Every structure is written in structure tokens, then in C-alpha cells.
Amino acid sequence: MDLEKLQMQSRFLVRQRVRMMVNQYEVRAEAPDGSEGEMVAFAQQKRLAFKEQVTLYSDDSKSRPILGFKARSVIDVGATYDVTDPGGQPIGNFRKDFAKSLLNSTWHLEQPGLGVATGSERNKNVAILRRVWEFIPFANNIPFAWPYHFDFYAGEQPVFSVEKKFGLRDRYVVDIKDPNLDRRLVLAQAVALDALQSR
């Protein structure tokens, strides 16, 4: 899918693939009937990397990169992740707000010319349950995905949301409300919500 067509999309479906040593994600445009349509991106993240770096490709052949994001520092719980195009040109950045995320995961996303959008979990009760679940012995070995919903706002204006569906494997629906948002930046943030959530 070319960039112009990608920018016209307002809803994407993200699905995590089950793999042992890497996290893999398929990103698809939503078809008119609500099902998964054309693949627009494929991401792969090595687990336990010292410096987070994730590349999104046009498909799972990994022959054509379309964007990437990378942490500015090696070990920083509030690290900023720069999102760039294949030529290294900046698209924007995002970072996790470590202090606020102790109880309710919060992220800040910035696109040049549009300012900062802040996203946090809508349901504070689910946020607390997820944290309690992590302290239960062997809970992390159970393939179970708590549902959650992130809403991103620029001031009072909603700009996009990422909804994690209830199920054994991670699935997300990404709804974009601001037509000026670069879809590549939103997709990078959507993948990061899963890949970096436990950081």
C-alpha cells in the first residue's frame, strides 16, 4: 500500500503472531465488511534487546522497510522512541510517562506541526487488575491477554484510540479520528503499546 492510500485509512487491525524468540505483528487495513483486509505493515521485535529497535516492513517478506522506531538511550524507563522513514527522516516520536504509568499506563506522542497527543488507559480498574495479574506466580506463562483501551487526546480533542480485544492472543483495533495524523506514526505507537508495555 502506498503512502497516499495509507493516509486515507481510518481503521487498522493489528494482530500478534505466536513466536518463541521474537514478537511479530501483522497490521492490516480494515475491509468494508469489518474483516481483515490488505496487509499494510509487518513488524518484528527481538525480545530482551538492550536498545529497543523495531522495523515495520510492507509485508512479512521483510524486503521493503516502511518505518522504524528506536529508543534514544539504552536503559531508560521513560525513554523517547524516534520514529523515522526508511531514509532516516523523522516522522515523530513517542515516550512512556513512567510516573503516571505506575497506576495507569500513559504515553505521549508527538508529530512535528501537530504538537503532543497524550494517551492513557480508559479503564483504571482493568489497569490495576493487569498489574495484580503480573504478580501472580506463573501468570505470565499463561497465554492470556487482558483487554484495554487507550484513548489519545490533543488537549480536549480525541485524535486516535487503540483497543485491545479480549482473548488468548493480542489483537487490536486502531481508530484514527484526526485526518492530519501520520498513519505511520500511529502504527508505530500501536505496535509499541504491546511490544513495550511491560517496559
Coordinates of N, CA and C in Angstrom, one line a residue:
M1 N 0.9 -1.2 0.0 CA 0.0 0.0 0.0 C 0.9 1.2 0.0
D2 N 0.7 2.2 -0.9 CA 1.5 3.4 -1.0 C 1.1 4.3 0.1
L3 N 1.9 5.3 0.4 CA 1.7 6.3 1.5 C 0.5 7.0 1.4
E4 N 0.1 7.5 0.2 CA -1.1 8.3 0.0 C -2.3 7.4 0.3
K5 N -2.4 6.2 -0.1 CA -3.5 5.3 0.2 C -3.5 5.0 1.7
L6 N -2.3 4.8 2.3 CA -2.2 4.5 3.7 C -2.8 5.7 4.5
Q7 N -2.5 6.9 4.1 CA -3.0 8.1 4.8 C -4.5 8.2 4.8
M8 N -5.2 7.6 3.8 CA -6.6 7.6 3.7 C -7.4 6.7 4.6
Q9 N -6.6 5.7 5.2 CA -7.2 4.7 6.1 C -7.5 5.3 7.5
S10 N -8.7 4.9 8.0 CA -9.0 5.4 9.4 C -9.1 4.3 10.4
R11 N -9.0 3.1 10.0 CA -9.1 2.0 10.9 C -8.1 0.9 10.5
F12 N -7.4 0.4 11.5 CA -6.4 -0.7 11.2 C -6.6 -1.8 12.2
L13 N -6.3 -3.0 11.8 CA -6.4 -4.2 12.7 C -5.0 -4.8 12.9
V14 N -4.5 -4.9 14.2 CA -3.2 -5.4 14.5 C -3.3 -6.7 15.2
R15 N -2.6 -7.7 14.8 CA -2.6 -9.0 15.4 C -1.2 -9.5 15.7
Q16 N -1.0 -10.0 16.9 CA 0.3 -10.5 17.2 C 0.4 -12.0 16.8
R17 N 1.5 -12.3 16.1 CA 1.8 -13.7 15.8 C 2.4 -14.4 16.9
V18 N 2.2 -15.7 17.1 CA 2.8 -16.5 18.2 C 4.1 -17.1 17.7
R19 N 5.2 -16.6 18.3 CA 6.6 -17.0 18.0 C 7.3 -17.1 19.3
M20 N 8.4 -17.9 19.3 CA 9.1 -18.2 20.6 C 10.1 -17.1 20.9
M21 N 10.9 -16.7 20.0 CA 12.0 -15.8 20.3 C 11.8 -14.3 19.9
V22 N 10.8 -14.1 19.2 CA 10.5 -12.7 18.7 C 9.0 -12.4 18.8
N23 N 8.7 -11.1 18.9 CA 7.4 -10.6 18.8 C 7.1 -10.2 17.4
Q24 N 6.1 -10.7 16.7 CA 5.8 -10.4 15.4 C 4.3 -9.8 15.3
Y25 N 4.1 -8.8 14.5 CA 2.8 -8.2 14.4 C 2.4 -8.0 12.9
E26 N 1.2 -8.3 12.6 CA 0.6 -8.0 11.3 C -0.3 -6.8 11.5
V27 N -0.2 -5.8 10.6 CA -1.1 -4.7 10.6 C -1.8 -4.7 9.2
R28 N -3.1 -4.7 9.3 CA -4.0 -4.7 8.1 C -5.0 -3.6 8.1
A29 N -5.3 -3.1 7.0 CA -6.4 -2.2 6.8 C -7.7 -2.9 7.1
E30 N -8.7 -2.3 7.6 CA -10.0 -2.9 7.8 C -10.7 -2.9 6.5
A31 N -11.3 -4.1 6.1 CA -12.1 -4.2 4.9 C -13.5 -3.6 5.1
P32 N -14.2 -3.3 4.1 CA -15.5 -2.7 4.2 C -16.5 -3.5 5.1
D33 N -16.3 -4.8 5.2 CA -17.2 -5.6 6.0 C -16.7 -5.8 7.4
G34 N -15.6 -5.1 7.8 CA -15.1 -5.1 9.1 C -14.0 -6.2 9.3
S35 N -13.8 -7.0 8.3 CA -12.8 -8.1 8.4 C -11.4 -7.6 8.1
E36 N -10.4 -8.4 8.3 CA -9.0 -8.0 8.0 C -8.8 -7.9 6.5
G37 N -8.3 -6.7 6.0 CA -8.1 -6.5 4.6 C -6.6 -6.6 4.3
E38 N -6.2 -5.7 3.4 CA -4.8 -5.8 2.9 C -3.8 -5.5 4.0
M39 N -2.7 -6.3 4.0 CA -1.6 -6.1 4.9 C -0.9 -4.8 4.6
V40 N -0.7 -3.9 5.6 CA 0.0 -2.6 5.3 C 1.3 -2.6 6.0
A41 N 1.5 -3.5 7.0 CA 2.8 -3.5 7.7 C 3.0 -4.8 8.4
F42 N 4.3 -5.1 8.6 CA 4.7 -6.3 9.4 C 5.9 -5.9 10.2
A43 N 5.8 -6.2 11.5 CA 6.8 -5.8 12.5 C 7.4 -7.0 13.2
Q44 N 8.7 -6.9 13.5 CA 9.3 -7.9 14.3 C 10.2 -7.3 15.3
Q45 N 10.1 -7.7 16.6 CA 10.9 -7.2 17.7 C 11.6 -8.4 18.4
K46 N 12.9 -8.3 18.5 CA 13.7 -9.3 19.3 C 13.4 -9.0 20.8
R47 N 13.1 -10.1 21.5 CA 12.9 -10.0 22.9 C 14.2 -9.8 23.6
L48 N 14.1 -9.1 24.7 CA 15.3 -8.8 25.6 C 16.4 -8.1 25.0
A49 N 16.1 -7.2 24.0 CA 17.1 -6.4 23.4 C 17.5 -5.2 24.3
F50 N 18.8 -4.9 24.4 CA 19.3 -3.8 25.3 C 18.8 -2.5 24.8
K51 N 18.8 -2.3 23.5 CA 18.3 -1.0 23.0 C 17.2 -1.3 22.0
E52 N 16.0 -0.9 22.4 CA 14.8 -1.2 21.6 C 14.9 -0.6 20.2
Q53 N 14.7 -1.5 19.2 CA 14.6 -1.0 17.8 C 13.7 -1.9 17.1
V54 N 12.7 -1.4 16.4 CA 11.7 -2.2 15.7 C 11.5 -1.6 14.3
T55 N 11.6 -2.4 13.3 CA 11.3 -2.0 11.9 C 10.0 -2.6 11.5
L56 N 9.2 -1.7 10.8 CA 8.0 -2.2 10.2 C 8.2 -2.2 8.7
Y57 N 7.8 -3.4 8.1 CA 8.0 -3.6 6.7 C 6.7 -3.6 6.0
S58 N 6.7 -3.6 4.6 CA 5.4 -3.6 3.9 C 4.7 -4.9 4.0
D59 N 5.4 -6.0 4.2 CA 4.8 -7.3 4.4 C 5.8 -8.2 5.1
D60 N 5.4 -9.5 5.2 CA 6.2 -10.4 6.0 C 7.4 -11.0 5.3
S61 N 7.6 -10.6 4.0 CA 8.9 -11.0 3.3 C 10.0 -10.1 3.9
K62 N 9.7 -9.0 4.5 CA 10.7 -8.1 5.1 C 11.7 -7.5 4.1
S63 N 11.2 -7.4 2.8 CA 12.0 -6.9 1.8 C 12.0 -5.4 1.6
R64 N 10.9 -4.7 2.1 CA 10.8 -3.2 1.9 C 10.4 -2.6 3.3
P65 N 11.4 -2.0 4.0 CA 11.0 -1.3 5.2 C 10.2 0.0 4.9
I66 N 9.2 0.3 5.8 CA 8.4 1.5 5.6 C 8.6 2.5 6.7
L67 N 9.1 2.0 7.9 CA 9.4 2.9 9.0 C 10.0 2.1 10.1
G68 N 10.6 2.8 11.1 CA 11.2 2.1 12.2 C 11.1 3.0 13.4
F69 N 11.2 2.4 14.6 CA 11.3 3.3 15.8 C 12.4 2.7 16.7
K70 N 13.1 3.6 17.4 CA 14.3 3.2 18.1 C 14.4 4.1 19.4
A71 N 14.8 3.5 20.5 CA 15.0 4.2 21.7 C 16.2 5.1 21.6
R72 N 16.1 6.3 22.2 CA 17.3 7.2 22.2 C 18.4 6.7 23.1
S73 N 18.0 6.0 24.2 CA 19.0 5.6 25.2 C 18.9 4.1 25.4
V74 N 19.9 3.5 26.0 CA 19.9 2.1 26.2 C 19.0 1.6 27.3
I75 N 19.2 2.2 28.5 CA 18.4 1.8 29.6 C 17.7 3.1 30.2
D76 N 16.4 3.3 30.0 CA 15.7 4.4 30.5 C 14.3 4.1 30.5
V77 N 13.6 4.0 31.7 CA 12.2 3.6 31.8 C 11.3 4.7 31.1
G78 N 11.8 5.9 31.0 CA 11.0 6.9 30.3 C 11.6 7.3 28.9
A79 N 12.2 6.3 28.3 CA 12.9 6.6 27.0 C 12.0 7.2 25.9
T80 N 12.5 8.0 25.1 CA 11.8 8.5 23.9 C 12.2 7.7 22.8
Y81 N 11.2 7.3 22.0 CA 11.4 6.5 20.8 C 11.2 7.4 19.5
D82 N 12.2 7.5 18.7 CA 12.1 8.2 17.5 C 11.6 7.4 16.4
V83 N 10.7 7.9 15.6 CA 10.1 7.2 14.5 C 10.6 7.8 13.2
T84 N 11.2 7.0 12.3 CA 11.7 7.5 11.1 C 11.3 6.7 9.9
D85 N 11.4 7.4 8.7 CA 11.1 6.7 7.5 C 12.3 5.9 7.1
P86 N 12.2 5.1 5.9 CA 13.3 4.3 5.6 C 14.6 5.0 5.3
G87 N 14.5 6.3 4.9 CA 15.7 7.1 4.7 C 16.2 7.8 5.9
G88 N 15.6 7.5 7.1 CA 16.1 8.1 8.3 C 15.5 9.5 8.7
Q89 N 14.5 9.9 7.8 CA 13.9 11.2 8.1 C 12.9 11.1 9.2
P90 N 12.8 12.0 10.2 CA 11.9 11.9 11.3 C 10.5 12.0 10.9
I91 N 9.6 11.2 11.5 CA 8.2 11.2 11.4 C 7.6 11.8 12.6
G92 N 8.2 11.4 13.8 CA 7.7 11.9 15.1 C 8.3 11.1 16.2
N93 N 7.8 11.1 17.4 CA 8.3 10.3 18.5 C 7.2 10.0 19.5
F94 N 7.5 9.1 20.4 CA 6.6 8.8 21.5 C 7.5 8.4 22.7
R95 N 6.8 8.5 23.9 CA 7.5 8.1 25.1 C 6.5 7.7 26.1
K96 N 6.9 6.8 27.0 CA 6.0 6.3 28.1 C 6.3 7.2 29.3
D97 N 5.2 7.7 29.9 CA 5.3 8.5 31.1 C 5.4 7.6 32.3
F98 N 6.6 7.4 32.8 CA 6.9 6.3 33.8 C 6.1 6.6 35.1
A99 N 6.1 7.8 35.6 CA 5.4 8.1 36.8 C 3.9 7.8 36.8
K100 N 3.3 8.4 35.7 CA 1.8 8.1 35.6 C 1.5 6.7 35.3
S101 N 2.4 6.0 34.7 CA 2.2 4.6 34.3 C 2.2 3.6 35.4
L102 N 2.7 4.0 36.6 CA 2.7 3.1 37.7 C 1.3 2.6 38.0
L103 N 0.3 3.4 37.8 CA -1.1 3.0 38.1 C -1.9 2.9 36.8
N104 N -1.6 3.8 35.8 CA -2.4 3.8 34.6 C -1.5 4.2 33.4
S105 N -1.2 3.2 32.6 CA -0.2 3.4 31.5 C -0.5 4.6 30.7
T106 N 0.5 5.5 30.5 CA 0.3 6.8 29.8 C 1.5 7.0 28.8
W107 N 1.1 7.4 27.6 CA 2.1 7.6 26.6 C 1.9 9.0 26.0
H108 N 3.0 9.6 25.5 CA 2.9 10.9 24.8 C 3.5 10.7 23.4
L109 N 2.7 11.2 22.4 CA 3.1 11.0 21.0 C 3.2 12.4 20.4
E110 N 4.3 12.7 19.7 CA 4.5 14.0 19.1 C 4.7 13.9 17.6
Q111 N 4.0 14.6 16.8 CA 4.2 14.8 15.4 C 4.5 16.2 15.1
P112 N 5.7 16.5 14.4 CA 6.0 17.8 14.0 C 4.8 18.6 13.4
G113 N 4.6 19.8 13.9 CA 3.5 20.6 13.3 C 2.1 20.3 14.0
L114 N 2.0 19.2 14.7 CA 0.7 18.9 15.3 C 0.7 18.9 16.8
G115 N 1.9 19.0 17.4 CA 2.0 19.0 18.9 C 2.0 17.6 19.5
V116 N 1.6 17.6 20.8 CA 1.7 16.4 21.5 C 0.3 15.8 21.8
A117 N 0.1 14.5 21.6 CA -1.1 13.8 22.0 C -0.8 12.9 23.1
T118 N -1.6 12.8 24.1 CA -1.4 12.0 25.3 C -2.5 10.9 25.4
G119 N -2.0 9.7 25.5 CA -2.9 8.5 25.6 C -2.7 7.8 26.9
S120 N -3.9 7.4 27.5 CA -3.8 6.6 28.7 C -5.0 5.6 28.7
E121 N -4.9 4.6 29.5 CA -5.9 3.6 29.6 C -7.2 4.1 30.1
R122 N -8.3 3.8 29.4 CA -9.6 4.3 29.7 C -10.1 3.8 31.0
N123 N -9.9 2.5 31.2 CA -10.5 1.8 32.4 C -9.4 1.6 33.4
K124 N -9.5 2.4 34.5 CA -8.5 2.3 35.5 C -8.6 1.0 36.3
N125 N -9.8 0.4 36.4 CA -9.9 -0.9 37.1 C -9.2 -2.0 36.4
V126 N -9.3 -2.0 35.1 CA -8.6 -3.0 34.3 C -7.1 -2.8 34.4
A127 N -6.6 -1.5 34.4 CA -5.2 -1.2 34.6 C -4.7 -1.8 35.9
I128 N -5.4 -1.7 37.0 CA -5.0 -2.2 38.2 C -5.0 -3.7 38.2
L129 N -6.0 -4.3 37.6 CA -6.1 -5.8 37.5 C -4.9 -6.4 36.8
R130 N -4.6 -5.7 35.7 CA -3.4 -6.2 34.9 C -2.1 -6.2 35.7
R131 N -2.0 -5.2 36.6 CA -0.8 -5.1 37.4 C -0.8 -6.2 38.5
V132 N -2.0 -6.5 39.1 CA -2.1 -7.5 40.1 C -1.8 -8.9 39.4
W133 N -2.3 -9.1 38.2 CA -2.1 -10.4 37.5 C -0.6 -10.7 37.3
E134 N 0.2 -9.6 37.1 CA 1.6 -9.8 36.9 C 2.4 -10.4 38.1
F135 N 1.8 -10.2 39.3 CA 2.4 -10.6 40.5 C 2.0 -12.0 40.9
I136 N 1.0 -12.6 40.2 CA 0.6 -14.0 40.5 C 1.6 -15.0 39.9
P137 N 2.1 -15.9 40.8 CA 3.0 -16.9 40.3 C 2.5 -17.6 39.0
F138 N 3.4 -17.7 38.0 CA 3.1 -18.4 36.8 C 2.1 -17.8 35.9
A139 N 1.6 -16.6 36.3 CA 0.5 -15.9 35.5 C 1.1 -15.5 34.1
N140 N 2.4 -15.1 34.1 CA 2.9 -14.7 32.8 C 3.2 -15.8 31.8
N141 N 3.1 -17.1 32.3 CA 3.2 -18.2 31.4 C 1.9 -18.6 30.8
I142 N 0.8 -18.0 31.2 CA -0.5 -18.3 30.7 C -0.8 -17.4 29.5
P143 N -1.1 -18.0 28.3 CA -1.3 -17.1 27.1 C -2.7 -16.4 27.2
F144 N -2.7 -15.3 28.0 CA -4.0 -14.6 28.2 C -3.7 -13.1 28.0
A145 N -4.6 -12.5 27.3 CA -4.4 -11.0 27.1 C -5.5 -10.2 27.7
W146 N -5.2 -9.4 28.7 CA -6.2 -8.6 29.3 C -6.6 -7.5 28.2
P147 N -7.9 -7.3 28.1 CA -8.3 -6.2 27.2 C -8.0 -4.8 27.8
Y148 N -7.7 -3.9 27.0 CA -7.6 -2.5 27.4 C -7.8 -1.6 26.3
H149 N -8.0 -0.3 26.6 CA -8.3 0.7 25.6 C -7.6 1.9 25.9
F150 N -6.7 2.4 24.9 CA -6.0 3.6 25.0 C -6.7 4.7 24.2
D151 N -7.0 5.8 24.8 CA -7.5 7.0 24.1 C -6.4 8.1 24.1
F152 N -6.1 8.6 22.9 CA -5.1 9.7 22.7 C -5.9 11.0 22.4
Y153 N -5.5 12.0 23.2 CA -6.1 13.3 23.0 C -5.0 14.4 22.8
A154 N -5.3 15.4 22.0 CA -4.5 16.6 21.9 C -5.4 17.7 22.6
G155 N -5.1 18.0 23.8 CA -5.9 18.9 24.6 C -7.2 18.1 24.9
E156 N -8.3 18.7 24.5 CA -9.6 18.0 24.7 C -10.1 17.2 23.5
Q157 N -9.3 17.3 22.4 CA -9.7 16.7 21.1 C -9.2 15.3 21.0
P158 N -10.1 14.3 20.8 CA -9.7 12.9 20.6 C -9.0 12.8 19.2
V159 N -7.9 12.1 19.1 CA -7.1 12.0 17.9 C -7.1 10.6 17.4
F160 N -6.9 9.6 18.3 CA -7.0 8.2 17.9 C -7.1 7.3 19.1
S161 N -7.5 6.1 18.9 CA -7.6 5.1 20.0 C -7.1 3.8 19.6
V162 N -6.6 3.0 20.6 CA -6.2 1.6 20.3 C -6.9 0.7 21.3
E163 N -7.7 -0.2 20.8 CA -8.4 -1.1 21.7 C -7.9 -2.5 21.6
K164 N -7.5 -3.0 22.7 CA -7.0 -4.4 22.7 C -8.2 -5.3 23.0
K165 N -8.4 -6.3 22.2 CA -9.5 -7.2 22.4 C -9.2 -8.3 23.4
F166 N -10.3 -8.8 24.0 CA -10.2 -9.9 25.0 C -9.9 -11.2 24.2
G167 N -8.9 -12.0 24.7 CA -8.6 -13.2 24.0 C -7.3 -13.8 24.5
L168 N -7.0 -15.0 23.9 CA -5.7 -15.7 24.2 C -4.5 -15.0 23.6
R169 N -4.7 -14.3 22.5 CA -3.6 -13.6 21.8 C -4.0 -12.2 21.6
D170 N -2.9 -11.4 21.4 CA -3.1 -9.9 21.3 C -3.7 -9.5 20.0
R171 N -4.8 -8.8 20.0 CA -5.4 -8.3 18.8 C -5.9 -6.8 19.2
Y172 N -5.7 -5.9 18.2 CA -6.0 -4.5 18.5 C -6.8 -3.9 17.3
V173 N -7.7 -3.0 17.6 CA -8.3 -2.2 16.6 C -7.9 -0.7 16.8
V174 N -7.3 -0.1 15.8 CA -6.8 1.2 15.8 C -7.8 2.1 15.0
D175 N -8.4 3.1 15.7 CA -9.3 4.1 15.1 C -8.7 5.4 15.1
I176 N -8.6 6.0 13.9 CA -7.9 7.3 13.8 C -9.0 8.4 13.5
K177 N -9.0 9.4 14.3 CA -10.0 10.5 14.2 C -9.5 11.8 13.6
D178 N -8.2 12.0 13.8 CA -7.6 13.2 13.2 C -7.0 12.9 11.8
P179 N -7.5 13.5 10.8 CA -7.0 13.2 9.4 C -5.6 13.6 9.2
N180 N -5.1 14.5 10.0 CA -3.7 15.1 9.8 C -2.7 14.2 10.5
L181 N -3.0 13.2 11.3 CA -2.0 12.3 11.9 C -1.4 11.5 10.8
D182 N -0.1 11.4 10.9 CA 0.7 10.5 10.0 C 0.4 9.0 10.4
R183 N -0.2 8.2 9.6 CA -0.6 6.9 9.9 C 0.6 6.0 10.3
R184 N 1.7 6.3 9.8 CA 2.9 5.5 10.1 C 3.3 5.7 11.6
L185 N 3.1 7.0 12.1 CA 3.4 7.3 13.5 C 2.4 6.5 14.4
V186 N 1.2 6.5 14.0 CA 0.1 5.9 14.8 C 0.4 4.4 14.8
L187 N 0.8 3.8 13.7 CA 1.0 2.3 13.7 C 2.2 2.0 14.5
A188 N 3.3 2.8 14.5 CA 4.4 2.6 15.4 C 4.0 2.6 16.8
Q189 N 3.2 3.6 17.2 CA 2.7 3.6 18.6 C 1.8 2.4 19.0
A190 N 1.0 2.0 18.0 CA 0.1 0.9 18.3 C 0.9 -0.4 18.5
V191 N 1.9 -0.6 17.7 CA 2.8 -1.8 17.9 C 3.5 -1.7 19.3
A192 N 4.0 -0.5 19.6 CA 4.8 -0.2 20.8 C 3.9 -0.5 22.1
L193 N 2.6 -0.2 22.0 CA 1.7 -0.4 23.1 C 1.8 -1.9 23.6
D194 N 2.0 -2.8 22.6 CA 2.1 -4.2 23.0 C 3.6 -4.6 23.3
A195 N 4.4 -4.2 22.3 CA 5.8 -4.7 22.4 C 6.6 -4.1 23.6
L196 N 6.2 -2.8 24.0 CA 6.9 -2.2 25.1 C 6.1 -2.0 26.3
Q197 N 4.9 -2.5 26.4 CA 4.0 -2.2 27.5 C 4.6 -2.6 28.9
S198 N 5.4 -3.7 28.9 CA 5.9 -4.1 30.2 C 7.2 -3.4 30.5
R199 N 7.7 -2.5 29.7 CA 9.0 -1.8 30.0 C 8.8 -0.8 31.0

